[in-house]
Coordinates of C-alpha atoms in Angstrom, one line a residue:
Chain A
M1 CA -14.6 -34.6 -33.8
A2 CA -13.6 -33.4 -37.3
P3 CA -15.1 -30.0 -38.4
P4 CA -18.0 -30.2 -40.8
F5 CA -18.0 -29.1 -44.5
L6 CA -19.2 -25.5 -45.1
T7 CA -21.0 -25.0 -41.8
A8 CA -20.1 -24.6 -38.2
E9 CA -23.0 -26.7 -37.2
N10 CA -23.0 -30.4 -37.9
L11 CA -26.2 -32.5 -37.6
P12 CA -25.8 -35.2 -35.0
D13 CA -26.0 -38.0 -37.6
A14 CA -27.0 -38.6 -41.2
T15 CA -30.6 -39.6 -40.6
R16 CA -31.9 -36.0 -40.5
A17 CA -29.7 -34.8 -43.3
W18 CA -30.8 -34.4 -46.9
A19 CA -27.1 -34.5 -47.9
V20 CA -24.1 -36.1 -46.4
V21 CA -20.5 -35.2 -47.0
V22 CA -18.1 -38.1 -46.8
P23 CA -14.3 -37.5 -46.6
V24 CA -12.5 -40.3 -48.4
P25 CA -8.7 -39.9 -47.8
F26 CA -7.8 -42.6 -50.4
D27 CA -4.2 -42.2 -51.3
R28 CA -2.4 -45.2 -52.8
C29 CA -1.0 -44.3 -56.2
A30 CA -1.7 -40.7 -57.0
A31 CA 0.5 -38.6 -59.3
P32 CA 2.7 -36.6 -59.0
A33 CA 3.2 -37.6 -55.3
P34 CA 1.4 -38.9 -52.3
G35 CA -0.7 -36.4 -50.4
A36 CA -4.3 -37.0 -51.6
R37 CA -5.1 -38.4 -48.1
L38 CA -4.7 -34.8 -46.8
A39 CA -7.1 -33.4 -49.3
P40 CA -10.4 -33.9 -47.6
A41 CA -9.2 -32.1 -44.5
E42 CA -7.8 -29.3 -46.6
I43 CA -11.1 -28.9 -48.5
V44 CA -13.1 -28.9 -45.4
A45 CA -10.9 -26.3 -43.8
A46 CA -11.1 -24.1 -46.9
S47 CA -14.9 -24.5 -47.0
H48 CA -15.1 -22.4 -43.9
Q49 CA -14.1 -19.4 -46.0
V50 CA -16.9 -20.1 -48.6
E51 CA -20.0 -18.0 -48.3
T52 CA -22.8 -20.6 -48.6
H53 CA -25.5 -18.8 -50.5
D54 CA -24.9 -19.9 -54.0
L55 CA -26.0 -16.8 -56.0
E56 CA -26.1 -18.6 -59.3
A57 CA -27.9 -21.7 -58.2
G58 CA -30.1 -19.5 -56.1
C59 CA -30.1 -21.3 -52.8
D60 CA -28.1 -22.2 -49.7
P61 CA -27.6 -25.9 -49.4
T62 CA -26.8 -25.7 -45.7
D63 CA -30.3 -24.4 -44.9
R64 CA -31.8 -27.8 -44.5
G65 CA -28.8 -29.2 -42.6
L66 CA -25.8 -31.1 -43.7
F67 CA -24.1 -34.0 -42.1
T68 CA -20.3 -34.4 -42.5
A69 CA -19.4 -38.0 -41.7
P70 CA -16.1 -39.0 -40.1
P71 CA -13.4 -39.8 -42.7
L72 CA -13.6 -43.3 -44.1
E73 CA -11.1 -45.6 -42.6
L74 CA -9.2 -47.3 -45.4
D75 CA -7.2 -50.5 -45.3
Y76 CA -5.1 -51.1 -48.4
S77 CA -4.3 -54.7 -47.7
T78 CA -6.2 -55.8 -50.8
E79 CA -8.0 -53.9 -53.6
D80 CA -11.3 -55.2 -52.5
V81 CA -10.8 -54.3 -48.8
A82 CA -9.6 -50.8 -49.7
L83 CA -12.5 -50.0 -52.0
A84 CA -15.3 -51.7 -49.9
P85 CA -16.0 -48.8 -47.5
I86 CA -16.4 -46.4 -50.4
G87 CA -19.0 -48.6 -52.1
D88 CA -20.7 -49.3 -48.8
A89 CA -21.1 -45.6 -48.0
V90 CA -22.4 -44.7 -51.5
E91 CA -24.9 -47.6 -51.4
A92 CA -26.2 -46.8 -47.9
H93 CA -26.8 -43.1 -48.6
A94 CA -28.4 -43.7 -52.0
R95 CA -30.7 -46.3 -50.5
A96 CA -31.7 -43.8 -47.8
G97 CA -32.4 -41.2 -50.4
R98 CA -29.6 -38.9 -49.2
F99 CA -27.4 -37.0 -51.6
A100 CA -23.8 -38.1 -50.9
L101 CA -20.8 -35.9 -51.7
L102 CA -17.5 -37.7 -51.4
L103 CA -14.4 -35.6 -50.9
G104 CA -11.4 -37.5 -52.2
G105 CA -8.7 -38.6 -52.1
E106 CA -7.3 -39.7 -55.4
A107 CA -9.4 -40.4 -58.5
T108 CA -9.4 -44.1 -57.7
V109 CA -12.4 -43.4 -55.4
L110 CA -14.6 -43.9 -58.5
A111 CA -13.7 -47.6 -58.5
G112 CA -15.2 -47.9 -55.0
S113 CA -18.2 -45.7 -55.7
A114 CA -19.1 -47.8 -58.7
R115 CA -19.3 -50.9 -56.6
G116 CA -22.0 -49.4 -54.4
L117 CA -23.9 -48.0 -57.3
A118 CA -23.8 -51.4 -59.1
R119 CA -25.4 -53.0 -56.1
L120 CA -28.2 -50.5 -56.3
G121 CA -29.0 -51.9 -59.7
R122 CA -29.5 -48.5 -61.3
G123 CA -27.6 -45.5 -62.4
G124 CA -24.7 -44.5 -64.6
V125 CA -21.7 -42.3 -64.2
V126 CA -21.0 -38.9 -65.6
R127 CA -17.2 -38.8 -65.4
L128 CA -15.3 -35.6 -65.8
E129 CA -11.6 -36.0 -65.7
G130 CA -8.4 -34.5 -67.2
V131 CA -6.8 -37.8 -68.0
L132 CA -8.9 -40.6 -69.5
G133 CA -8.9 -43.2 -66.8
C134 CA -9.4 -46.2 -69.1
E135 CA -6.1 -48.0 -68.8
D136 CA -6.4 -51.6 -67.6
V137 CA -3.4 -52.0 -65.2
R138 CA -0.8 -49.5 -64.0
H139 CA 2.1 -50.1 -61.7
G140 CA 0.7 -53.7 -61.5
L141 CA -2.4 -52.4 -59.9
R142 CA -6.0 -52.6 -61.3
A143 CA -7.4 -49.8 -59.2
V144 CA -5.4 -46.5 -59.6
P145 CA -6.4 -43.1 -61.0
R146 CA -5.5 -44.1 -64.5
T147 CA -7.8 -47.1 -64.4
A148 CA -10.7 -46.0 -62.3
T149 CA -13.0 -45.0 -65.1
R150 CA -12.5 -48.4 -66.8
R151 CA -13.2 -50.2 -63.5
A152 CA -16.4 -48.3 -63.1
S153 CA -17.4 -49.1 -66.7
E154 CA -17.1 -52.8 -66.0
L155 CA -20.0 -52.4 -63.6
L156 CA -22.3 -49.8 -65.0
P157 CA -22.7 -47.3 -67.8
V158 CA -20.1 -44.6 -67.8
R159 CA -19.4 -41.6 -70.0
S160 CA -16.1 -39.7 -69.6
S161 CA -15.8 -36.2 -70.8
G162 CA -13.4 -33.2 -70.5
W163 CA -10.2 -35.2 -70.8
R164 CA -7.2 -33.8 -72.6
L165 CA -4.8 -36.6 -72.1
A166 CA -5.2 -40.2 -72.9
A167 CA -2.9 -43.2 -73.3
E168 CA -3.5 -45.0 -76.6
E169 CA -4.8 -48.0 -74.8
A170 CA -7.2 -45.9 -72.8
R171 CA -8.5 -44.1 -75.9
A172 CA -9.0 -47.4 -77.8
F173 CA -10.9 -48.9 -74.9
A174 CA -13.1 -45.8 -74.5
T175 CA -13.9 -45.6 -78.1
G176 CA -14.6 -49.3 -78.4
K177 CA -17.0 -49.2 -75.5
D178 CA -18.5 -46.0 -76.6
L179 CA -17.9 -44.3 -73.3
A180 CA -15.7 -41.4 -74.6
G181 CA -17.6 -38.1 -74.3
P182 CA -16.5 -34.8 -75.6
T183 CA -12.9 -33.8 -74.9
A184 CA -11.9 -30.6 -73.1
R185 CA -11.3 -28.9 -76.4
R186 CA -14.9 -29.6 -77.5
L187 CA -16.3 -28.4 -74.2
A188 CA -14.4 -25.2 -73.9
A189 CA -16.4 -22.1 -74.9
R190 CA -14.5 -19.7 -77.1
P191 CA -15.3 -17.2 -79.8
G192 CA -16.6 -18.7 -83.0
V193 CA -16.8 -22.3 -81.6
A194 CA -20.0 -23.7 -80.2
P195 CA -19.1 -26.0 -77.3
A196 CA -20.4 -29.5 -77.0
T197 CA -23.6 -29.8 -75.1
A198 CA -24.5 -31.5 -71.9
D199 CA -26.5 -33.9 -74.0
E200 CA -23.3 -35.3 -75.4
V201 CA -21.8 -35.6 -71.9
V202 CA -24.8 -37.7 -70.6
A203 CA -25.5 -39.5 -73.9
G204 CA -26.4 -43.2 -73.3
L205 CA -26.7 -42.8 -69.6
P206 CA -29.8 -43.7 -67.6
Q207 CA -31.9 -41.1 -65.9
D208 CA -30.2 -41.6 -62.5
V209 CA -26.5 -40.8 -62.5
W210 CA -23.5 -40.4 -60.2
L211 CA -21.3 -37.4 -60.9
A212 CA -17.6 -38.3 -60.7
L213 CA -15.6 -35.0 -60.9
D214 CA -11.9 -35.2 -60.9
L215 CA -10.4 -31.8 -60.4
G216 CA -7.8 -32.3 -63.1
V217 CA -10.4 -31.5 -65.6
L218 CA -9.8 -27.9 -64.8
D219 CA -7.2 -25.8 -66.6
P220 CA -4.0 -25.0 -64.6
S221 CA -5.1 -21.3 -64.7
A222 CA -8.2 -22.3 -62.7
L223 CA -6.6 -24.9 -60.5
P224 CA -2.9 -24.1 -60.2
M225 CA -1.4 -27.1 -58.3
P226 CA 1.5 -29.5 -58.7
G227 CA 0.6 -32.2 -61.3
N228 CA -2.0 -30.1 -63.1
L229 CA 0.3 -28.7 -65.8
E230 CA -1.3 -29.8 -69.0
P231 CA -2.8 -26.8 -70.9
G232 CA -6.3 -26.8 -72.4
G233 CA -8.4 -27.8 -69.4
L234 CA -11.8 -26.4 -68.7
A235 CA -12.3 -22.9 -67.4
Y236 CA -14.2 -22.7 -64.1
A237 CA -17.2 -21.1 -65.8
D238 CA -17.2 -23.9 -68.5
L239 CA -17.2 -26.5 -65.8
T240 CA -20.0 -24.9 -63.7
A241 CA -22.1 -24.3 -66.8
L242 CA -21.7 -28.0 -67.6
L243 CA -22.6 -29.1 -64.1
T244 CA -25.8 -27.0 -64.3
N245 CA -26.8 -28.6 -67.5
V246 CA -26.0 -32.1 -66.2
F247 CA -28.3 -31.5 -63.3
A248 CA -30.9 -30.2 -65.6
S249 CA -30.9 -33.3 -67.7
R250 CA -30.4 -36.1 -65.2
R251 CA -31.3 -36.9 -61.6
V252 CA -28.0 -36.9 -59.8
L253 CA -27.8 -39.4 -57.0
G254 CA -24.6 -38.2 -55.5
A255 CA -21.2 -37.0 -56.5
E256 CA -17.5 -37.3 -55.8
L257 CA -14.8 -34.6 -55.9
T258 CA -11.3 -36.0 -56.3
G259 CA -7.8 -35.2 -57.4
L260 CA -6.6 -32.5 -55.1
C261 CA -3.1 -33.4 -54.0
P262 CA -1.7 -31.5 -51.1
P263 CA 0.5 -29.9 -50.3
T264 CA -0.3 -27.5 -53.1
G265 CA 1.6 -24.5 -51.5
D266 CA -1.4 -22.2 -51.8
V267 CA -4.9 -21.8 -50.4
L268 CA -6.6 -21.5 -53.9
P269 CA -6.8 -25.2 -55.0
A270 CA -8.5 -26.4 -51.9
F271 CA -10.8 -23.3 -52.0
V272 CA -11.7 -24.0 -55.6
A273 CA -12.5 -27.6 -54.6
A274 CA -14.7 -26.3 -51.7
R275 CA -16.5 -23.9 -54.0
L276 CA -17.2 -26.7 -56.4
G277 CA -18.5 -28.7 -53.5
L278 CA -20.9 -25.9 -52.6
R279 CA -22.1 -25.7 -56.3
I280 CA -22.7 -29.4 -56.5
L281 CA -24.7 -29.4 -53.2
A282 CA -26.6 -26.3 -54.3
L283 CA -27.6 -27.8 -57.6
A284 CA -28.6 -31.0 -55.9
H285 CA -30.6 -29.0 -53.4
R286 CA -32.4 -27.1 -56.2
Q287 CA -33.1 -30.4 -57.9
R288 CA -34.6 -32.0 -54.8
F289 CA -36.4 -29.0 -53.4
P290 CA -37.5 -27.0 -56.5
G291 CA -38.8 -23.6 -55.5
G292 CA -38.8 -24.5 -51.8
D293 CA -37.6 -22.3 -49.0
G294 CA -34.8 -24.4 -47.6
R295 CA -34.7 -23.0 -44.1
R296 CA -35.0 -25.5 -41.3
Chain B
M1 CA -7.2 9.0 -71.6
N2 CA -9.8 6.6 -73.0
G3 CA -13.2 6.4 -71.4
G4 CA -13.1 9.1 -68.8
G5 CA -16.1 11.3 -68.6
A6 CA -15.7 14.8 -70.2
E7 CA -16.6 16.5 -67.0
S8 CA -13.9 14.7 -65.1
S9 CA -11.0 14.9 -67.6
G10 CA -8.2 17.2 -66.9
R11 CA -8.3 17.0 -63.1
T12 CA -5.2 16.1 -61.2
C13 CA -5.5 13.3 -58.8
G14 CA -4.1 12.6 -55.4
F15 CA -3.2 9.2 -54.0
V16 CA -4.1 8.3 -50.4
A17 CA -2.5 5.1 -49.0
S18 CA -4.4 3.3 -46.3
P19 CA -2.4 0.2 -45.3
Y20 CA -5.3 -0.8 -42.9
E21 CA -5.7 -4.5 -42.1
A22 CA -7.7 -5.5 -39.1
T23 CA -10.3 -8.1 -40.3
A24 CA -8.7 -10.1 -43.1
S25 CA -10.4 -13.4 -42.8
F26 CA -8.5 -15.8 -45.0
V27 CA -5.0 -14.8 -46.1
A28 CA -3.5 -11.8 -44.3
G29 CA -1.1 -9.3 -45.8
C30 CA -3.2 -6.6 -47.5
A31 CA -1.5 -4.0 -45.3
F32 CA 1.4 -4.2 -47.7
G33 CA -0.8 -3.5 -50.7
P34 CA -0.3 0.3 -51.0
E35 CA 3.5 -0.1 -50.9
A36 CA 3.5 -2.7 -53.6
I37 CA 1.2 -0.6 -55.8
A38 CA 3.2 2.6 -55.3
T39 CA 6.4 0.8 -56.2
E40 CA 4.8 -0.8 -59.3
L41 CA 3.2 2.5 -60.4
E42 CA 6.5 4.3 -60.5
R43 CA 8.4 1.4 -62.1
A44 CA 5.8 0.9 -64.8
A45 CA 5.4 4.6 -65.5
H46 CA 9.1 5.2 -65.9
T47 CA 9.9 2.3 -68.2
D48 CA 7.0 1.6 -70.5
L49 CA 4.1 3.6 -71.7
R50 CA 1.0 1.6 -72.3
P51 CA -1.3 2.5 -75.2
G52 CA -4.7 3.7 -74.0
F53 CA -3.4 4.7 -70.5
A54 CA -2.7 8.3 -69.7
Q55 CA 0.3 9.3 -67.6
V56 CA -0.3 10.4 -64.1
D57 CA 1.2 13.8 -63.8
D58 CA 1.9 13.8 -60.1
W59 CA 3.0 10.8 -58.2
T60 CA 2.8 12.3 -54.8
W61 CA 1.3 9.9 -52.2
V62 CA 0.2 10.6 -48.7
E63 CA -0.1 7.8 -46.2
A64 CA -3.3 8.3 -44.3
H65 CA -2.0 6.4 -41.3
H66 CA 0.7 4.0 -40.2
R67 CA 0.4 0.3 -41.0
S68 CA 0.1 -0.5 -37.4
V69 CA -3.3 1.2 -37.1
V70 CA -5.9 -1.4 -36.5
V71 CA -8.6 0.8 -34.9
P72 CA -11.4 1.4 -37.4
D73 CA -12.3 4.9 -36.0
T74 CA -8.7 6.1 -36.4
M75 CA -8.4 4.7 -39.9
R76 CA -11.7 6.3 -41.0
R77 CA -10.9 9.6 -39.4
D78 CA -7.5 9.8 -41.1
V79 CA -8.7 8.6 -44.5
E80 CA -11.6 11.0 -44.4
S81 CA -9.3 13.8 -43.5
W82 CA -6.9 13.2 -46.4
T83 CA -9.7 12.6 -48.8
R84 CA -11.4 15.9 -47.8
A85 CA -8.1 17.7 -48.2
L86 CA -7.8 16.5 -51.8
L87 CA -11.4 17.4 -52.6
V88 CA -10.9 20.9 -51.2
A89 CA -7.8 21.2 -53.4
G90 CA -9.8 20.3 -56.4
R91 CA -8.0 17.0 -56.9
L92 CA -9.5 13.6 -57.6
P93 CA -9.0 11.3 -54.6
I94 CA -7.7 7.8 -55.3
L95 CA -7.5 5.6 -52.3
V96 CA -5.3 2.5 -52.2
G97 CA -5.9 -0.2 -49.5
G98 CA -5.6 -2.1 -47.4
E99 CA -8.7 -4.0 -46.8
H100 CA -12.1 -3.0 -48.2
T101 CA -13.1 -1.3 -44.9
V102 CA -11.1 1.7 -45.9
T103 CA -13.8 2.7 -48.4
A104 CA -15.9 3.9 -45.5
G105 CA -13.2 6.5 -44.7
A106 CA -13.2 7.9 -48.2
L107 CA -17.0 8.0 -48.5
A108 CA -17.2 9.9 -45.3
A109 CA -15.6 12.8 -47.0
F110 CA -18.6 13.3 -49.3
D111 CA -21.3 15.3 -47.6
D112 CA -24.0 14.5 -50.2
P113 CA -24.1 10.7 -50.3
S114 CA -27.4 10.4 -52.1
S115 CA -25.9 12.1 -55.1
I116 CA -22.9 9.8 -55.4
T117 CA -23.5 6.3 -56.6
V118 CA -21.0 3.8 -55.4
V119 CA -20.0 1.4 -58.1
Q120 CA -18.5 -1.7 -56.6
F121 CA -16.4 -4.3 -58.5
D122 CA -16.1 -7.3 -56.2
A123 CA -16.4 -11.0 -55.9
H124 CA -18.2 -10.7 -52.6
A125 CA -21.4 -8.8 -51.8
D126 CA -19.9 -7.3 -48.6
L127 CA -23.4 -6.5 -47.4
R128 CA -23.2 -8.1 -44.0
Q129 CA -24.6 -6.0 -41.1
A130 CA -21.7 -7.2 -39.0
Y131 CA -19.1 -10.0 -39.2
E132 CA -16.9 -11.5 -36.6
G133 CA -18.2 -9.1 -34.0
T134 CA -17.8 -5.8 -35.8
P135 CA -19.6 -3.7 -38.3
W136 CA -16.3 -2.5 -39.6
N137 CA -15.3 -5.8 -41.1
H138 CA -14.3 -5.9 -44.8
A139 CA -17.3 -8.2 -45.3
C140 CA -19.5 -5.2 -44.4
A141 CA -18.0 -2.5 -46.6
M142 CA -21.0 -1.9 -48.9
R143 CA -23.5 -2.2 -46.1
R144 CA -21.9 0.8 -44.6
A145 CA -22.1 2.6 -47.9
L146 CA -25.8 1.9 -48.0
D147 CA -26.1 3.1 -44.4
R148 CA -24.7 6.5 -45.4
G149 CA -27.3 6.7 -48.2
H150 CA -25.2 6.1 -51.2
P151 CA -27.0 4.4 -54.2
L152 CA -25.1 1.2 -54.8
V153 CA -24.3 -0.8 -58.0
Q154 CA -22.6 -4.1 -57.4
L155 CA -20.9 -5.8 -60.3
G156 CA -19.2 -9.2 -60.7
I157 CA -20.5 -10.6 -57.5
R158 CA -20.2 -14.4 -57.0
S159 CA -20.1 -14.9 -53.3
A160 CA -22.6 -14.1 -50.6
V161 CA -24.6 -15.4 -47.6
R162 CA -28.4 -15.7 -47.7
E163 CA -28.9 -13.2 -44.8
E164 CA -27.2 -10.3 -46.4
I165 CA -28.9 -10.8 -49.7
G166 CA -32.3 -11.1 -48.0
E167 CA -31.8 -8.1 -45.8
V168 CA -30.8 -5.8 -48.7
Y169 CA -32.7 -7.1 -51.7
G170 CA -35.7 -8.7 -49.9
V171 CA -36.5 -12.1 -48.4
G172 CA -36.4 -14.7 -51.0
A173 CA -34.0 -12.9 -53.3
D174 CA -31.5 -15.4 -54.6
G175 CA -29.5 -14.0 -57.5
S176 CA -30.1 -16.9 -59.8
S177 CA -31.4 -14.6 -62.6
G178 CA -28.2 -12.7 -62.5
L179 CA -29.7 -9.4 -61.4
L180 CA -31.1 -8.2 -58.1
L181 CA -32.8 -4.8 -57.6
R182 CA -33.8 -2.8 -54.6
C183 CA -35.9 0.3 -54.9
G184 CA -34.4 1.9 -51.8
P185 CA -33.8 4.4 -50.4
P186 CA -31.0 4.2 -51.2
P187 CA -31.5 2.1 -54.3
A188 CA -29.2 -0.8 -55.1
R189 CA -28.5 -3.2 -57.9
L190 CA -26.5 -6.3 -58.0
L191 CA -25.3 -8.0 -61.2
T192 CA -23.7 -11.4 -60.5
R193 CA -20.6 -12.6 -62.3
S194 CA -22.9 -14.7 -64.5
G195 CA -25.2 -11.8 -64.9
L196 CA -22.4 -9.6 -66.1
R197 CA -21.4 -12.3 -68.6
D198 CA -24.9 -13.2 -69.9
R199 CA -26.9 -10.0 -69.5
G200 CA -24.3 -7.2 -69.9
L201 CA -24.3 -3.9 -68.2
D202 CA -27.4 -2.3 -69.8
E203 CA -29.8 -3.1 -67.0
V204 CA -27.7 -1.4 -64.4
L205 CA -26.5 1.6 -66.3
D206 CA -29.6 3.6 -65.6
G207 CA -29.1 3.0 -61.9
I208 CA -25.8 4.7 -62.0
G209 CA -26.0 8.5 -61.3
A210 CA -24.1 11.3 -62.8
R211 CA -21.5 11.3 -60.1
I212 CA -19.9 8.1 -59.1
Y213 CA -17.4 6.6 -56.6
V214 CA -15.7 3.5 -58.0
T215 CA -14.4 0.9 -55.6
I216 CA -12.5 -2.0 -57.0
D217 CA -11.8 -5.0 -54.8
L218 CA -9.2 -6.9 -56.8
D219 CA -10.8 -10.2 -56.1
V220 CA -13.4 -9.3 -58.7
L221 CA -10.7 -10.4 -61.1
D222 CA -10.0 -14.0 -61.9
P223 CA -7.3 -15.6 -59.8
G224 CA -5.6 -16.6 -63.0
C225 CA -4.8 -13.0 -63.8
A226 CA -4.9 -11.5 -60.3
P227 CA -3.7 -14.2 -57.8
G228 CA -2.5 -11.7 -55.2
V229 CA -5.6 -11.3 -53.1
G230 CA -6.5 -12.5 -49.7
T231 CA -9.9 -14.0 -50.5
P232 CA -9.6 -15.5 -54.1
E233 CA -12.7 -16.6 -55.8
P234 CA -12.8 -18.6 -59.0
D235 CA -14.5 -17.4 -62.2
G236 CA -13.6 -13.8 -62.0
L237 CA -13.4 -11.1 -64.7
S238 CA -10.5 -10.7 -67.1
F239 CA -8.5 -7.5 -67.1
W240 CA -10.2 -6.4 -70.4
E241 CA -13.7 -7.2 -69.1
L242 CA -13.0 -4.9 -66.1
L243 CA -11.5 -2.2 -68.3
D244 CA -14.4 -2.4 -70.8
A245 CA -16.9 -2.1 -67.9
L246 CA -15.1 0.8 -66.3
E247 CA -14.9 2.7 -69.6
R248 CA -18.6 2.2 -70.2
I249 CA -19.6 3.3 -66.8
L250 CA -17.3 6.3 -66.7
G251 CA -18.5 7.6 -70.1
G252 CA -20.5 10.8 -69.5
R253 CA -20.3 10.6 -65.8
T254 CA -18.1 12.4 -63.2
L255 CA -15.7 10.3 -61.2
A256 CA -15.9 11.8 -57.7
G257 CA -13.4 9.4 -56.2
A258 CA -12.2 5.8 -56.3
D259 CA -10.3 3.1 -54.5
V260 CA -8.4 -0.1 -55.3
V261 CA -8.3 -2.4 -52.4
E262 CA -7.3 -5.9 -51.1
L263 CA -4.0 -6.5 -52.8
C264 CA -2.2 -9.1 -50.9
P265 CA 1.4 -9.2 -52.0
A266 CA 2.0 -12.4 -50.0
R267 CA 0.0 -14.3 -52.6
D268 CA 1.3 -12.4 -55.5
D269 CA 4.1 -13.0 -58.0
G270 CA 4.1 -9.4 -59.1
R271 CA 1.4 -9.4 -61.7
T272 CA -1.4 -8.4 -59.4
A273 CA 0.5 -5.4 -58.1
R274 CA 1.2 -4.4 -61.7
L275 CA -2.4 -4.8 -62.6
A276 CA -3.5 -2.9 -59.6
A277 CA -1.1 -0.1 -60.5
R278 CA -2.5 0.1 -64.0
L279 CA -6.0 0.3 -62.6
T280 CA -5.0 3.0 -60.1
A281 CA -3.4 5.1 -62.9
F282 CA -6.4 4.5 -65.1
L283 CA -8.7 5.8 -62.4
G284 CA -6.3 8.6 -61.5
T285 CA -6.5 10.0 -65.0
A286 CA -10.2 9.5 -65.5

């Protein structure tokens, strides 16, 4: 059995868990190289070095018990077949009232998550990504990292923020559909410049949202890994402040954490991903159990 | 020297190297930290002067024990012995680790713990009663300082487990306000990384006594400027934030001793060793 995320103790199944961690080793067309399939296991391994009381969120999300599911089995024979298990998992956990945290895998995961969310008939997507994923087709494929945000937007409301790279086609699409949120430059706190607010990041989205966080939104100094070379990304503190404000303004149904591409050659990228996973779970825990002692 | 307390200026320092590594839990290699810092100190001092940093007048180092020592009692005895020798000689002891457990050896050389506030810069609270079967784990370093009776001020903390926070600061303490207080004895204060950014130092300064021991775990710094640590944590302090805080804390107080720990050259490209050397020299001339 695969080791669980954050804790040494996995619940026997999802039914007693308030939150479920779902490894999604989706790896079909990630840049700069294959390897995203190894990311969930790397993040889980790194998570065992994370101290689980989140001082800034003020809680320990492992207190009420987590369940880490086995990695999704993915079949890439067709796009629909490949994405189906992701949508099924998202839909099932959301219907059961459980917070789902998906550990990708490449950014394409969002195209699968959106399918499950669309079947729920509610919710929008807060998308944070380094490259605006609003191209239509790339390498002859409709579901790849560069198109995932667009695929999601075809099914439900999406707002993408934090990006610092965009193809002309992607920018035109996002602008035309009014799904382009503030860029990284507008979100970065710096002297004399007031950063964009979380209101701009969630503008137009319904009260229930899915948080789709691609790690490429972070600056290379915060997430030094192959492929994340473009300067001007978010600082870790900018990102966590933004996450806090998103949780304060919307009910977050679940989240995905994508874009880590091993082998990175260092322990830090997977550790940063694991730390962000803790923060997301802690914010979700605080949202679901305000003021409650979380101990089992 | 900028920022050093008037009472402490003019003392010569002595460097104690403790290449002790027995409980590194993530990336091993901090046993090679003292060697890297010593090399960088000499190199930097003999090539470029840095404005705002005084020159250390005596580069003599003593190695408290051999790198192969992994028995905590031996390490503590040897570090305490060398620290005492420096204190008797009227020199400011600066300890270079090694893992954070070495702080316990230096603190043991002070016979009046209640009069010396330990000021900790660290990403981790290090307040566990025991970890991985030993109370002499680097995750327990500040709990041992409290056990001796040292008042404690923790700065830049962004990683902890619920049990250690609850045991020291009270059941239900969570850190979300950015500041935790314990009346004691001994008293303790914890300012989280966000607390340091948002609230500043004012609320902890009056908890810092006239005589201080400064312990700097290099992972308090952001991995972007100090990648060479064994347990990196995102969202750390910048070099200038740390210097500003040190200068403010040292102002008007006497530095009784200090340490710089947890350099892990295996994860470094040279910049963390240089930074650690600058911090070591800064403390050595405070």
